[in-house]
Amino acid sequence: MSKVLVRNYLGEKTFGYNLPCDYDTASTFCANNLDGLYEIYEAKETIDKGEADGTKVTVTGKNAQGNKHTFSFIAKSTFNEDEIKTALKNKTFNNVRFEEVYIIGLKF
């Protein structure tokens, strides 16, 4: 599906809208609904470059002093728990060196 970005200029303010339509439909929408000036930008290709299938991972890491940090990310679906733990072990996030890594959430 095509996507367009609309920039709407109202005086000193600028607003941006993403619309899931083609240029002609967006032009009609803007003419009927928006005040002020507007510009419409259409993507040349509709390729989604994101990871099609991923695993949402939530981890908590703990250092020797007992400080903890928790965060989430999307991992490739081919990674297993051991590979994720190994990749994060002894890395520092938010000033916490992950000496111990706990996976507290794994959603496929």
Short mmCIF file of N, CA and C in Angstrom, two decimals:
data_model
loop_
_atom_site.label_atom_id
_atom_site.label_comp_id
_atom_site.label_asym_id
_atom_site.label_seq_id
_atom_site.Cartn_x
_atom_site.Cartn_y
_atom_site.Cartn_z
N MET A 1 0.84 -1.17 0.00
CA MET A 1 0.00 0.00 0.00
C MET A 1 0.89 1.23 0.00
N SER A 2 0.50 2.20 -0.73
CA SER A 2 1.24 3.44 -0.85
C SER A 2 1.07 4.28 0.42
N LYS A 3 2.09 5.08 0.70
CA LYS A 3 2.04 5.99 1.84
C LYS A 3 2.47 7.37 1.38
N VAL A 4 1.87 8.38 1.96
CA VAL A 4 2.27 9.75 1.68
C VAL A 4 2.48 10.50 2.99
N LEU A 5 3.33 11.50 2.93
CA LEU A 5 3.56 12.40 4.06
C LEU A 5 3.02 13.76 3.65
N VAL A 6 2.19 14.34 4.50
CA VAL A 6 1.62 15.66 4.24
C VAL A 6 2.20 16.62 5.26
N ARG A 7 2.74 17.73 4.78
CA ARG A 7 3.20 18.83 5.64
C ARG A 7 2.20 19.96 5.50
N ASN A 8 1.57 20.31 6.61
CA ASN A 8 0.56 21.36 6.63
C ASN A 8 1.13 22.57 7.36
N TYR A 9 1.16 23.72 6.67
CA TYR A 9 1.71 24.95 7.24
C TYR A 9 0.58 25.89 7.61
N LEU A 10 0.46 26.17 8.90
CA LEU A 10 -0.55 27.11 9.41
C LEU A 10 0.19 28.23 10.13
N GLY A 11 0.41 29.33 9.46
CA GLY A 11 1.14 30.43 10.06
C GLY A 11 2.57 30.01 10.37
N GLU A 12 2.94 30.07 11.64
CA GLU A 12 4.29 29.71 12.07
C GLU A 12 4.43 28.24 12.42
N LYS A 13 3.34 27.51 12.43
CA LYS A 13 3.37 26.11 12.85
C LYS A 13 3.31 25.18 11.65
N THR A 14 3.99 24.04 11.80
CA THR A 14 3.98 23.01 10.76
C THR A 14 3.53 21.70 11.38
N PHE A 15 2.62 21.03 10.72
CA PHE A 15 2.11 19.74 11.19
C PHE A 15 2.41 18.70 10.12
N GLY A 16 2.70 17.49 10.56
CA GLY A 16 2.96 16.40 9.63
C GLY A 16 1.96 15.28 9.81
N TYR A 17 1.53 14.70 8.70
CA TYR A 17 0.57 13.59 8.73
C TYR A 17 1.06 12.49 7.79
N ASN A 18 0.99 11.26 8.24
CA ASN A 18 1.21 10.11 7.36
C ASN A 18 -0.15 9.56 6.98
N LEU A 19 -0.37 9.42 5.69
CA LEU A 19 -1.65 8.90 5.21
C LEU A 19 -1.42 7.63 4.39
N PRO A 20 -2.22 6.60 4.63
CA PRO A 20 -2.07 5.35 3.89
C PRO A 20 -2.86 5.38 2.58
N CYS A 21 -2.41 6.22 1.64
CA CYS A 21 -3.12 6.34 0.36
C CYS A 21 -2.14 6.82 -0.70
N ASP A 22 -2.62 6.96 -1.93
CA ASP A 22 -1.77 7.46 -3.00
C ASP A 22 -1.84 8.99 -3.06
N TYR A 23 -1.06 9.57 -3.97
CA TYR A 23 -0.96 11.02 -4.07
C TYR A 23 -2.30 11.68 -4.39
N ASP A 24 -3.04 11.11 -5.33
CA ASP A 24 -4.32 11.71 -5.75
C ASP A 24 -5.34 11.73 -4.62
N THR A 25 -5.43 10.64 -3.88
CA THR A 25 -6.36 10.58 -2.75
C THR A 25 -5.96 11.56 -1.67
N ALA A 26 -4.64 11.66 -1.40
CA ALA A 26 -4.15 12.60 -0.40
C ALA A 26 -4.43 14.04 -0.82
N SER A 27 -4.27 14.33 -2.09
CA SER A 27 -4.53 15.67 -2.60
C SER A 27 -5.99 16.06 -2.40
N THR A 28 -6.89 15.14 -2.69
CA THR A 28 -8.32 15.39 -2.47
C THR A 28 -8.62 15.59 -1.00
N PHE A 29 -8.03 14.74 -0.15
CA PHE A 29 -8.23 14.86 1.30
C PHE A 29 -7.77 16.22 1.80
N CYS A 30 -6.57 16.64 1.38
CA CYS A 30 -6.02 17.91 1.85
C CYS A 30 -6.86 19.10 1.38
N ALA A 31 -7.29 19.06 0.13
CA ALA A 31 -8.10 20.16 -0.40
C ALA A 31 -9.42 20.30 0.35
N ASN A 32 -9.98 19.19 0.78
CA ASN A 32 -11.28 19.22 1.46
C ASN A 32 -11.19 19.45 2.96
N ASN A 33 -10.04 19.12 3.58
CA ASN A 33 -9.99 19.10 5.04
C ASN A 33 -8.95 20.00 5.70
N LEU A 34 -7.95 20.46 4.98
CA LEU A 34 -6.87 21.21 5.62
C LEU A 34 -6.93 22.69 5.27
N ASP A 35 -6.65 23.52 6.27
CA ASP A 35 -6.51 24.96 6.05
C ASP A 35 -5.03 25.25 5.83
N GLY A 36 -4.73 26.43 5.32
CA GLY A 36 -3.35 26.83 5.12
C GLY A 36 -2.73 26.14 3.92
N LEU A 37 -1.40 26.20 3.87
CA LEU A 37 -0.66 25.58 2.77
C LEU A 37 -0.30 24.15 3.14
N TYR A 38 -0.12 23.32 2.14
CA TYR A 38 0.30 21.94 2.39
C TYR A 38 1.14 21.43 1.24
N GLU A 39 2.03 20.50 1.56
CA GLU A 39 2.85 19.81 0.57
C GLU A 39 2.65 18.32 0.77
N ILE A 40 2.64 17.58 -0.32
CA ILE A 40 2.44 16.13 -0.25
C ILE A 40 3.68 15.45 -0.81
N TYR A 41 4.23 14.52 -0.04
CA TYR A 41 5.39 13.74 -0.46
C TYR A 41 4.99 12.28 -0.54
N GLU A 42 5.29 11.65 -1.66
CA GLU A 42 4.94 10.24 -1.84
C GLU A 42 6.22 9.43 -1.96
N ALA A 43 6.25 8.29 -1.29
CA ALA A 43 7.41 7.39 -1.38
C ALA A 43 7.48 6.81 -2.78
N LYS A 44 8.69 6.68 -3.31
CA LYS A 44 8.86 6.12 -4.65
C LYS A 44 8.63 4.62 -4.65
N GLU A 45 9.04 3.96 -3.57
CA GLU A 45 8.86 2.51 -3.47
C GLU A 45 8.11 2.21 -2.19
N THR A 46 7.33 1.18 -2.20
CA THR A 46 6.57 0.80 -1.00
C THR A 46 7.18 -0.42 -0.34
N ILE A 47 8.50 -0.53 -0.37
CA ILE A 47 9.18 -1.68 0.22
C ILE A 47 9.33 -1.45 1.72
N ASP A 48 8.89 -2.40 2.50
CA ASP A 48 9.07 -2.35 3.94
C ASP A 48 10.42 -2.98 4.24
N LYS A 49 11.37 -2.17 4.70
CA LYS A 49 12.72 -2.66 4.95
C LYS A 49 12.90 -3.18 6.36
N GLY A 50 11.83 -3.25 7.13
CA GLY A 50 11.90 -3.77 8.49
C GLY A 50 12.00 -5.27 8.52
N GLU A 51 12.32 -5.80 9.65
CA GLU A 51 12.40 -7.25 9.84
C GLU A 51 10.99 -7.82 9.78
N ALA A 52 10.76 -8.73 8.87
CA ALA A 52 9.42 -9.28 8.68
C ALA A 52 8.98 -10.12 9.87
N ASP A 53 9.87 -10.92 10.37
CA ASP A 53 9.52 -11.74 11.52
C ASP A 53 10.62 -11.58 12.56
N GLY A 54 10.25 -11.14 13.72
CA GLY A 54 11.21 -10.93 14.78
C GLY A 54 10.63 -11.40 16.10
N THR A 55 11.47 -11.40 17.10
CA THR A 55 11.08 -11.80 18.43
C THR A 55 11.27 -10.62 19.36
N LYS A 56 10.22 -10.23 20.09
CA LYS A 56 10.36 -9.15 21.06
C LYS A 56 10.95 -9.72 22.33
N VAL A 57 12.09 -9.17 22.72
CA VAL A 57 12.84 -9.68 23.87
C VAL A 57 12.91 -8.60 24.93
N THR A 58 12.62 -8.96 26.17
CA THR A 58 12.80 -8.06 27.31
C THR A 58 13.83 -8.70 28.23
N VAL A 59 14.89 -7.95 28.53
CA VAL A 59 15.97 -8.48 29.35
C VAL A 59 16.24 -7.56 30.53
N THR A 60 16.74 -8.16 31.59
CA THR A 60 17.24 -7.42 32.74
C THR A 60 18.67 -7.87 32.96
N GLY A 61 19.54 -6.90 33.14
CA GLY A 61 20.93 -7.20 33.43
C GLY A 61 21.30 -6.69 34.80
N LYS A 62 22.23 -7.38 35.44
CA LYS A 62 22.63 -7.00 36.80
C LYS A 62 24.15 -7.01 36.87
N ASN A 63 24.72 -6.02 37.57
CA ASN A 63 26.17 -6.00 37.76
C ASN A 63 26.52 -6.52 39.15
N ALA A 64 27.81 -6.54 39.48
CA ALA A 64 28.27 -7.11 40.75
C ALA A 64 27.76 -6.32 41.96
N GLN A 65 27.50 -5.03 41.80
CA GLN A 65 27.00 -4.21 42.90
C GLN A 65 25.50 -4.37 43.10
N GLY A 66 24.83 -5.08 42.22
CA GLY A 66 23.40 -5.30 42.35
C GLY A 66 22.54 -4.32 41.57
N ASN A 67 23.17 -3.40 40.84
CA ASN A 67 22.40 -2.46 40.01
C ASN A 67 21.81 -3.21 38.83
N LYS A 68 20.58 -2.84 38.47
CA LYS A 68 19.88 -3.53 37.39
C LYS A 68 19.41 -2.53 36.34
N HIS A 69 19.27 -3.04 35.13
CA HIS A 69 18.68 -2.25 34.04
C HIS A 69 17.87 -3.20 33.16
N THR A 70 16.66 -2.76 32.79
CA THR A 70 15.77 -3.57 31.96
C THR A 70 15.44 -2.81 30.69
N PHE A 71 15.45 -3.50 29.56
CA PHE A 71 15.04 -2.89 28.30
C PHE A 71 14.52 -3.96 27.35
N SER A 72 13.84 -3.50 26.30
CA SER A 72 13.27 -4.40 25.30
C SER A 72 13.83 -4.07 23.93
N PHE A 73 13.85 -5.07 23.07
CA PHE A 73 14.30 -4.88 21.70
C PHE A 73 13.73 -5.99 20.83
N ILE A 74 13.86 -5.84 19.53
CA ILE A 74 13.43 -6.86 18.58
C ILE A 74 14.67 -7.58 18.08
N ALA A 75 14.67 -8.90 18.24
CA ALA A 75 15.79 -9.73 17.78
C ALA A 75 15.35 -10.54 16.58
N LYS A 76 16.32 -10.98 15.80
CA LYS A 76 16.01 -11.87 14.68
C LYS A 76 15.37 -13.12 15.22
N SER A 77 14.43 -13.65 14.49
CA SER A 77 13.70 -14.83 14.96
C SER A 77 14.58 -16.07 15.01
N THR A 78 15.75 -16.01 14.41
CA THR A 78 16.64 -17.17 14.41
C THR A 78 17.48 -17.27 15.68
N PHE A 79 17.50 -16.21 16.51
CA PHE A 79 18.28 -16.24 17.75
C PHE A 79 17.53 -16.99 18.84
N ASN A 80 18.27 -17.81 19.61
CA ASN A 80 17.66 -18.47 20.76
C ASN A 80 18.10 -17.74 22.03
N GLU A 81 17.60 -18.19 23.18
CA GLU A 81 17.88 -17.51 24.45
C GLU A 81 19.37 -17.48 24.78
N ASP A 82 20.05 -18.59 24.55
CA ASP A 82 21.48 -18.64 24.88
C ASP A 82 22.29 -17.66 24.03
N GLU A 83 21.95 -17.54 22.77
CA GLU A 83 22.67 -16.60 21.90
C GLU A 83 22.43 -15.16 22.33
N ILE A 84 21.22 -14.85 22.75
CA ILE A 84 20.91 -13.49 23.21
C ILE A 84 21.67 -13.18 24.50
N LYS A 85 21.65 -14.13 25.44
CA LYS A 85 22.37 -13.92 26.70
C LYS A 85 23.87 -13.75 26.46
N THR A 86 24.43 -14.57 25.59
CA THR A 86 25.86 -14.48 25.29
C THR A 86 26.20 -13.14 24.65
N ALA A 87 25.34 -12.66 23.76
CA ALA A 87 25.59 -11.39 23.09
C ALA A 87 25.56 -10.21 24.05
N LEU A 88 24.74 -10.29 25.10
CA LEU A 88 24.59 -9.17 26.03
C LEU A 88 25.52 -9.24 27.23
N LYS A 89 26.05 -10.41 27.52
CA LYS A 89 26.88 -10.59 28.71
C LYS A 89 28.13 -9.71 28.62
N ASN A 90 28.42 -9.02 29.73
CA ASN A 90 29.56 -8.13 29.90
C ASN A 90 29.50 -6.87 29.02
N LYS A 91 28.34 -6.56 28.49
CA LYS A 91 28.13 -5.29 27.79
C LYS A 91 27.53 -4.31 28.79
N THR A 92 27.73 -3.02 28.56
CA THR A 92 27.23 -1.99 29.47
C THR A 92 26.06 -1.24 28.84
N PHE A 93 24.96 -1.18 29.58
CA PHE A 93 23.78 -0.43 29.17
C PHE A 93 23.35 0.44 30.34
N ASN A 94 23.22 1.74 30.10
CA ASN A 94 22.80 2.69 31.13
C ASN A 94 23.68 2.58 32.38
N ASN A 95 24.97 2.49 32.16
CA ASN A 95 25.99 2.40 33.22
C ASN A 95 25.89 1.14 34.06
N VAL A 96 25.25 0.10 33.55
CA VAL A 96 25.18 -1.19 34.24
C VAL A 96 25.84 -2.23 33.35
N ARG A 97 26.94 -2.79 33.85
CA ARG A 97 27.62 -3.85 33.11
C ARG A 97 26.86 -5.16 33.35
N PHE A 98 26.39 -5.78 32.30
CA PHE A 98 25.56 -6.97 32.40
C PHE A 98 26.42 -8.20 32.70
N GLU A 99 26.73 -8.39 33.98
CA GLU A 99 27.47 -9.59 34.39
C GLU A 99 26.53 -10.78 34.50
N GLU A 100 25.27 -10.50 34.82
CA GLU A 100 24.23 -11.52 34.81
C GLU A 100 23.12 -11.02 33.90
N VAL A 101 22.61 -11.89 33.02
CA VAL A 101 21.57 -11.52 32.06
C VAL A 101 20.37 -12.42 32.27
N TYR A 102 19.20 -11.80 32.44
CA TYR A 102 17.96 -12.55 32.61
C TYR A 102 17.00 -12.16 31.50
N ILE A 103 16.48 -13.13 30.79
CA ILE A 103 15.45 -12.86 29.80
C ILE A 103 14.11 -12.99 30.51
N ILE A 104 13.40 -11.87 30.62
CA ILE A 104 12.14 -11.89 31.36
C ILE A 104 10.93 -11.87 30.44
N GLY A 105 11.16 -11.69 29.15
CA GLY A 105 10.05 -11.72 28.19
C GLY A 105 10.55 -12.13 26.82
N LEU A 106 9.82 -13.03 26.20
CA LEU A 106 10.18 -13.51 24.86
C LEU A 106 8.88 -13.74 24.11
N LYS A 107 8.60 -12.87 23.15
CA LYS A 107 7.33 -12.97 22.43
C LYS A 107 7.61 -13.15 20.94
N PHE A 108 7.15 -14.25 20.41
CA PHE A 108 7.38 -14.58 19.00
C PHE A 108 6.33 -13.98 18.12
#
